[in-house]
PDB file of C-alpha atoms in Angstrom:
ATOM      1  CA  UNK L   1    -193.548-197.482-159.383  1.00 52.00           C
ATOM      2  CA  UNK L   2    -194.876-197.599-156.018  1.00 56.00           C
ATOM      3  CA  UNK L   3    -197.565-195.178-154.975  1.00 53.00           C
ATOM      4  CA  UNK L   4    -195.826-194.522-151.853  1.00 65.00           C
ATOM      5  CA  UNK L   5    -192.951-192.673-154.151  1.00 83.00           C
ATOM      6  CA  UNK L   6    -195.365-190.540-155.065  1.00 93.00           C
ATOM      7  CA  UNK L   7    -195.670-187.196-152.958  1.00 95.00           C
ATOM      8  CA  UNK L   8    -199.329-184.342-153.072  1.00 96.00           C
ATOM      9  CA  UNK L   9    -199.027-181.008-154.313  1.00 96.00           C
ATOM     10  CA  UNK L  10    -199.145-179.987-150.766  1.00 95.00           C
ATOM     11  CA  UNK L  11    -196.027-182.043-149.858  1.00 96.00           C
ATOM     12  CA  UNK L  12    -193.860-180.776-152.931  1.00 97.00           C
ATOM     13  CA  UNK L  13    -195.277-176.881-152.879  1.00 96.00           C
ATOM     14  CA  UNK L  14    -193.734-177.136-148.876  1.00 96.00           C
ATOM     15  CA  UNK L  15    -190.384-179.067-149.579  1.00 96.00           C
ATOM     16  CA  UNK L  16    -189.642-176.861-152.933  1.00 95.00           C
ATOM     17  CA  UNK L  17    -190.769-173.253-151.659  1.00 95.00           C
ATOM     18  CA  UNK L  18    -192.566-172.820-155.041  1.00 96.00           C
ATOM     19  CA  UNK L  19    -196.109-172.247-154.801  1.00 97.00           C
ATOM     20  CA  UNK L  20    -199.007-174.583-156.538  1.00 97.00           C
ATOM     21  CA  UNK L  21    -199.745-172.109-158.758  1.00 97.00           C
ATOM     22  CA  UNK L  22    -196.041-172.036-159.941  1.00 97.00           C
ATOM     23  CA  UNK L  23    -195.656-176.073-159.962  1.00 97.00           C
ATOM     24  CA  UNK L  24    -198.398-176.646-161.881  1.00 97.00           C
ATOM     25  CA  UNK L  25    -196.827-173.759-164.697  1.00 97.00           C
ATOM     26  CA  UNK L  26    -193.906-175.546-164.517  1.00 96.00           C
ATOM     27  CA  UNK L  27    -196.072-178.714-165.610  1.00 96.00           C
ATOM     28  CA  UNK L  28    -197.891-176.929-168.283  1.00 96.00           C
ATOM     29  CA  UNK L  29    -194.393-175.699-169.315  1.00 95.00           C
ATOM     30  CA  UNK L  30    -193.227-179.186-169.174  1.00 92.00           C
ATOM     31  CA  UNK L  31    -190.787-178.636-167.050  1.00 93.00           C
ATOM     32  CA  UNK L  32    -191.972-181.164-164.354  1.00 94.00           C
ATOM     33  CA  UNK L  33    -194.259-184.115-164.777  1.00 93.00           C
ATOM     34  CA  UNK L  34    -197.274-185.122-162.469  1.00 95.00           C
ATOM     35  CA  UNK L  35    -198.967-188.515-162.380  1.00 94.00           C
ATOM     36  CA  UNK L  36    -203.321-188.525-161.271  1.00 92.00           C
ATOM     37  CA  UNK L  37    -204.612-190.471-158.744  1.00 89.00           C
ATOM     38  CA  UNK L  38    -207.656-192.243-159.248  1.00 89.00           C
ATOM     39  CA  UNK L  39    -209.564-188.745-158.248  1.00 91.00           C
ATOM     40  CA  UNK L  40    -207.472-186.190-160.370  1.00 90.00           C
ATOM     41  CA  UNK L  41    -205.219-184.884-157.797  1.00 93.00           C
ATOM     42  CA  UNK L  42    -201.666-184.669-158.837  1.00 95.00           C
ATOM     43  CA  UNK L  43    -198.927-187.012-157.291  1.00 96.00           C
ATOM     44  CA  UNK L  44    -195.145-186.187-158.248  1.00 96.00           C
ATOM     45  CA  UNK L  45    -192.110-188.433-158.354  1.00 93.00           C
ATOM     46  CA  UNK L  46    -189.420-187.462-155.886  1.00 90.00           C
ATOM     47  CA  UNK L  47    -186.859-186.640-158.486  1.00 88.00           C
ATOM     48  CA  UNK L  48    -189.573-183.020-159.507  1.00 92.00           C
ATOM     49  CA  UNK L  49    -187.891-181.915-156.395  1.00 92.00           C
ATOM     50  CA  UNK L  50    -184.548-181.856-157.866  1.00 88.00           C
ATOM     51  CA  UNK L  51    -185.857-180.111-160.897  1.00 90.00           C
ATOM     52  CA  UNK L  52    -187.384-177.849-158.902  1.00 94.00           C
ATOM     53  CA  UNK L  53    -184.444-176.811-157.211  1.00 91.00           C
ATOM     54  CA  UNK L  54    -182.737-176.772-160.836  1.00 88.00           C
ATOM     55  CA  UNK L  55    -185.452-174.222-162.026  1.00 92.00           C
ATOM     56  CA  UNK L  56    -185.134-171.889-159.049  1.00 93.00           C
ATOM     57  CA  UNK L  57    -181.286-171.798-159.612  1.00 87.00           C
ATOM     58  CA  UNK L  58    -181.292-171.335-163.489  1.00 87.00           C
ATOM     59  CA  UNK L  59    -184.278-168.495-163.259  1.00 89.00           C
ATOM     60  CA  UNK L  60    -181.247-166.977-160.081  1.00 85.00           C
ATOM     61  CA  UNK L  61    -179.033-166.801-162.496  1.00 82.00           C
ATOM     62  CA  UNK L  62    -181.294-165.008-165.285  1.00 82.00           C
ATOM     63  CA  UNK L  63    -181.894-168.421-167.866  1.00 85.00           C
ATOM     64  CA  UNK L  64    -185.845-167.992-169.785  1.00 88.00           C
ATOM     65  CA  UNK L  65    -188.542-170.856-169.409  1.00 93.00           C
ATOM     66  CA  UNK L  66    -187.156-171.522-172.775  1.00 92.00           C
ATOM     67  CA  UNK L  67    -183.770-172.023-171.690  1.00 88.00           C
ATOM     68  CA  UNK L  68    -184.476-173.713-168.579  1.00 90.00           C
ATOM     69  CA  UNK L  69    -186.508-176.309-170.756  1.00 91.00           C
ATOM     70  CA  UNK L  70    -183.576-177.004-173.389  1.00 89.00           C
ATOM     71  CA  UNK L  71    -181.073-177.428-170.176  1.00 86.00           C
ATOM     72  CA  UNK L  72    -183.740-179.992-168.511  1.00 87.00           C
ATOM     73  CA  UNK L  73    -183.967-182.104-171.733  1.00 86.00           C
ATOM     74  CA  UNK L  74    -180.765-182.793-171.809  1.00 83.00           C
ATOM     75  CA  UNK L  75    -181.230-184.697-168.315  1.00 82.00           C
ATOM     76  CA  UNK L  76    -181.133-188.885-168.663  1.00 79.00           C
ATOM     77  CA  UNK L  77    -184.978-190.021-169.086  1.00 71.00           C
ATOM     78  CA  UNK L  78    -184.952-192.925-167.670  1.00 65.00           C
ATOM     79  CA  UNK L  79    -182.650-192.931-164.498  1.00 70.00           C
ATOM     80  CA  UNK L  80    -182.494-190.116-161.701  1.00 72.00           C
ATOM     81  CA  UNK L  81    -179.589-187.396-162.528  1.00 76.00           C
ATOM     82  CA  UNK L  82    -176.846-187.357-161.127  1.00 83.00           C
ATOM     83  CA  UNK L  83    -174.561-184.651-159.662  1.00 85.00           C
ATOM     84  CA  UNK L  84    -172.280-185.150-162.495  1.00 88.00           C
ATOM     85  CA  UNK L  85    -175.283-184.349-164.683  1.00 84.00           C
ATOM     86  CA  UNK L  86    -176.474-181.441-163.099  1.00 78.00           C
ATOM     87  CA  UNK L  87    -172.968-180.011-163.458  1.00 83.00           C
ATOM     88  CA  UNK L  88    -172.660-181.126-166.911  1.00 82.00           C
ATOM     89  CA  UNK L  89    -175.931-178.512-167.656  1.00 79.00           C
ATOM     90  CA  UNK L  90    -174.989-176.031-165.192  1.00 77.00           C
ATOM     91  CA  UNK L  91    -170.959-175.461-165.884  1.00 79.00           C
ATOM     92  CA  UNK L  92    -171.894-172.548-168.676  1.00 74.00           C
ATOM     93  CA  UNK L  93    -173.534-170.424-166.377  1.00 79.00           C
ATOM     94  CA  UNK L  94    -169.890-169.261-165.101  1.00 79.00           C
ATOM     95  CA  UNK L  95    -169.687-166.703-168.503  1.00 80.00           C
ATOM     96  CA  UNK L  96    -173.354-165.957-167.504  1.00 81.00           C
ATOM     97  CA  UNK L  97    -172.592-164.791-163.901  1.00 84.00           C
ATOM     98  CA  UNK L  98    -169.372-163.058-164.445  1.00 87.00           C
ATOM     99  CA  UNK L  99    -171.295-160.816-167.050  1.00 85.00           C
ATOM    100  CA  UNK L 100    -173.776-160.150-164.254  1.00 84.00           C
ATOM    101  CA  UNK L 101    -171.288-159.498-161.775  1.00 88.00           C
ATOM    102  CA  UNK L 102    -169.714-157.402-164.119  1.00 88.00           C
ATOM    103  CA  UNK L 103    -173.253-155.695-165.342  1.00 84.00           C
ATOM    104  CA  UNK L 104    -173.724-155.270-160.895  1.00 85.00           C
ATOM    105  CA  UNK L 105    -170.000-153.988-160.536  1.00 87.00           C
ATOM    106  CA  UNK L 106    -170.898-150.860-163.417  1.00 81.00           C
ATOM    107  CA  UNK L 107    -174.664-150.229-161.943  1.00 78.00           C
ATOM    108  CA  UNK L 108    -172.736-149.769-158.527  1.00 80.00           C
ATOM    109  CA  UNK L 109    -170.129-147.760-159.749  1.00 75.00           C
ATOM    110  CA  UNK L 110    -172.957-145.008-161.280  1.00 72.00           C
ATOM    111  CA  UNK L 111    -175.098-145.426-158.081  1.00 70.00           C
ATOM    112  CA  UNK L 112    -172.126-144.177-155.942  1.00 67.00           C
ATOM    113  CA  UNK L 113    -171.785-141.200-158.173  1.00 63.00           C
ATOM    114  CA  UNK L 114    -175.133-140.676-158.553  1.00 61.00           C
ATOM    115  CA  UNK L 115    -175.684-140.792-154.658  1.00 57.00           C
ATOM    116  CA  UNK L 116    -172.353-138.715-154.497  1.00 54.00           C
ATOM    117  CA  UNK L 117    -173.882-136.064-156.279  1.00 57.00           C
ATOM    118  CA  UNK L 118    -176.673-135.326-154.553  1.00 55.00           C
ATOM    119  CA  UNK L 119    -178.799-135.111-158.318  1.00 57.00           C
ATOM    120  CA  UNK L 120    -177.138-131.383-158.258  1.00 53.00           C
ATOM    121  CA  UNK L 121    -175.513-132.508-161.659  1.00 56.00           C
ATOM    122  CA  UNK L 122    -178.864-133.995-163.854  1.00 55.00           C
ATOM    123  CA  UNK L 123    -176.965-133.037-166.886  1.00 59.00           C
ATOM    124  CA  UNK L 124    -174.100-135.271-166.630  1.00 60.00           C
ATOM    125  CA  UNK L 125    -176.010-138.017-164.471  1.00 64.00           C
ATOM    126  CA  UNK L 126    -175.942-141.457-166.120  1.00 61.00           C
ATOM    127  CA  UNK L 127    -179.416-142.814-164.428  1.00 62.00           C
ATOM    128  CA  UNK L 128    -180.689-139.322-165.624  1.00 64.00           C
ATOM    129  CA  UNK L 129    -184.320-139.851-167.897  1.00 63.00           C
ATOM    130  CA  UNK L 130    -184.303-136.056-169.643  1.00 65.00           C
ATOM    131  CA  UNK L 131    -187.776-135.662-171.635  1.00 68.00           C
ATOM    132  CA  UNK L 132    -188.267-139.464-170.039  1.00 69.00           C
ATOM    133  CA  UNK L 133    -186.911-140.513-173.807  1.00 66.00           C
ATOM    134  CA  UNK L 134    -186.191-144.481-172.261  1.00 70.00           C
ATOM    135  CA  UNK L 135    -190.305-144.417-172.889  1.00 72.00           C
ATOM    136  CA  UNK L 136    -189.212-144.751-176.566  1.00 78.00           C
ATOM    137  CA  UNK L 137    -186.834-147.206-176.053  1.00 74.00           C
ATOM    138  CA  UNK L 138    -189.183-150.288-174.984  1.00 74.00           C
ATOM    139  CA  UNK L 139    -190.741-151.256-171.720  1.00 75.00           C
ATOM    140  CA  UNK L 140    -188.485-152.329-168.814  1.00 66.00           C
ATOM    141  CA  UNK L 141    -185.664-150.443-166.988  1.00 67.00           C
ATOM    142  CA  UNK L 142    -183.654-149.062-169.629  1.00 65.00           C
ATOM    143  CA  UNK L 143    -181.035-147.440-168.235  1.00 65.00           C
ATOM    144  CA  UNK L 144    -179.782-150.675-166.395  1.00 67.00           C
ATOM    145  CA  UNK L 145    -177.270-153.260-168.302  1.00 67.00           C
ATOM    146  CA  UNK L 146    -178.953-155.863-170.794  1.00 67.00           C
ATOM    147  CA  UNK L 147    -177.367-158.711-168.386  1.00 65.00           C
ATOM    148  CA  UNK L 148    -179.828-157.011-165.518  1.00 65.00           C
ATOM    149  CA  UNK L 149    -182.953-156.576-167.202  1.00 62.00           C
ATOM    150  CA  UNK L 150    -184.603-160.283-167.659  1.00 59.00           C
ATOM    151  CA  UNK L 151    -187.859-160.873-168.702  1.00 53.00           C
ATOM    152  CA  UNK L 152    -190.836-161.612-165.965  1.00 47.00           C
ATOM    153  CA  UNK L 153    -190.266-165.760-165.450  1.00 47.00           C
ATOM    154  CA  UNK L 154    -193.920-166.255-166.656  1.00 47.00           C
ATOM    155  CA  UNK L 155    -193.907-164.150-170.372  1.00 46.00           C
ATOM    156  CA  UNK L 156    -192.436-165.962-173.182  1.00 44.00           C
ATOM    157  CA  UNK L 157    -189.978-164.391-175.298  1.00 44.00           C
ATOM    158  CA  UNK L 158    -191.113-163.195-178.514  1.00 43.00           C
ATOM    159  CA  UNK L 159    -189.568-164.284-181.750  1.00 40.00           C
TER     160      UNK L 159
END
């Protein structure tokens, strides 16, 4: 490979939106590969800025580090993907994004009660926290749908 395919930090951190910080988790994720120069800095093929773009739509959509890493490794190795493989890993998300759609549709339908109300009715109010019992239930906004409540991109799932 020529070293003229190769592109800074600086370069990729501009043309992807992500910042350094969150490129070089991605590498220690192994989610992206870097190459050194002779003094250490990192130099990236052309092709991270595709993944890139991959890994800001797949975290859009709600998928984990995890699952953002199994949908990369089933990319080709030793060629650049094509669009027929990025669609080939992406064309599952459609059950994904209809349950969010759904999960937004039901969270919409309570707001516009809720701000119908005018919190007169507490008792009957479905984002209502009584005796704030969701602090039993586990960190995170409880009272929104499961599809709605992902986990911060950088924490690892337990389990």
């Amino acid at each position: 490979m020529d070293a003229r395919d190769l592109l800074p930090m600086g370069e990729i951190s501009q043309r992807s939106g992500f910042a350094a910080s969150a490129i070089r988790f991605y590498e220690a994720e192994g989610l992206i590969e870097a190459h050194r120069s002779g003094g250490g800095q990192r130099r990236f093929e052309r092709s991270v800025l595709r993944r890139l773009a991959f890994i800001r739509a797949a975290s859009n959509v709600g998928l984990s580090i995890e699952e953002i890493r199994a949908e990369l490794a089933r990319l080709p190795g030793n060629r650049t993907p094509t669009k027929a493989d990025w669609h080939r890993i992406s064309r599952h998300w459609g059950a994904r994004l209809d349950e969010q759609i759904a999960a937004l549709q039901r969270l919409k339908g309570g707001l516009d009660s809720c701000i119908g109300c005018g919190c007169l009715s507490l008792r009957s109010c479905a984002f209502s926290n009584a005796g704030d019992w969701a602090a039993t239930q586990g960190p995170g906004a409880q009272l929104l749908p499961d599809s709605l409540r992902k986990p911060h991109p950088t924490k690892r799932a337990s389990g």
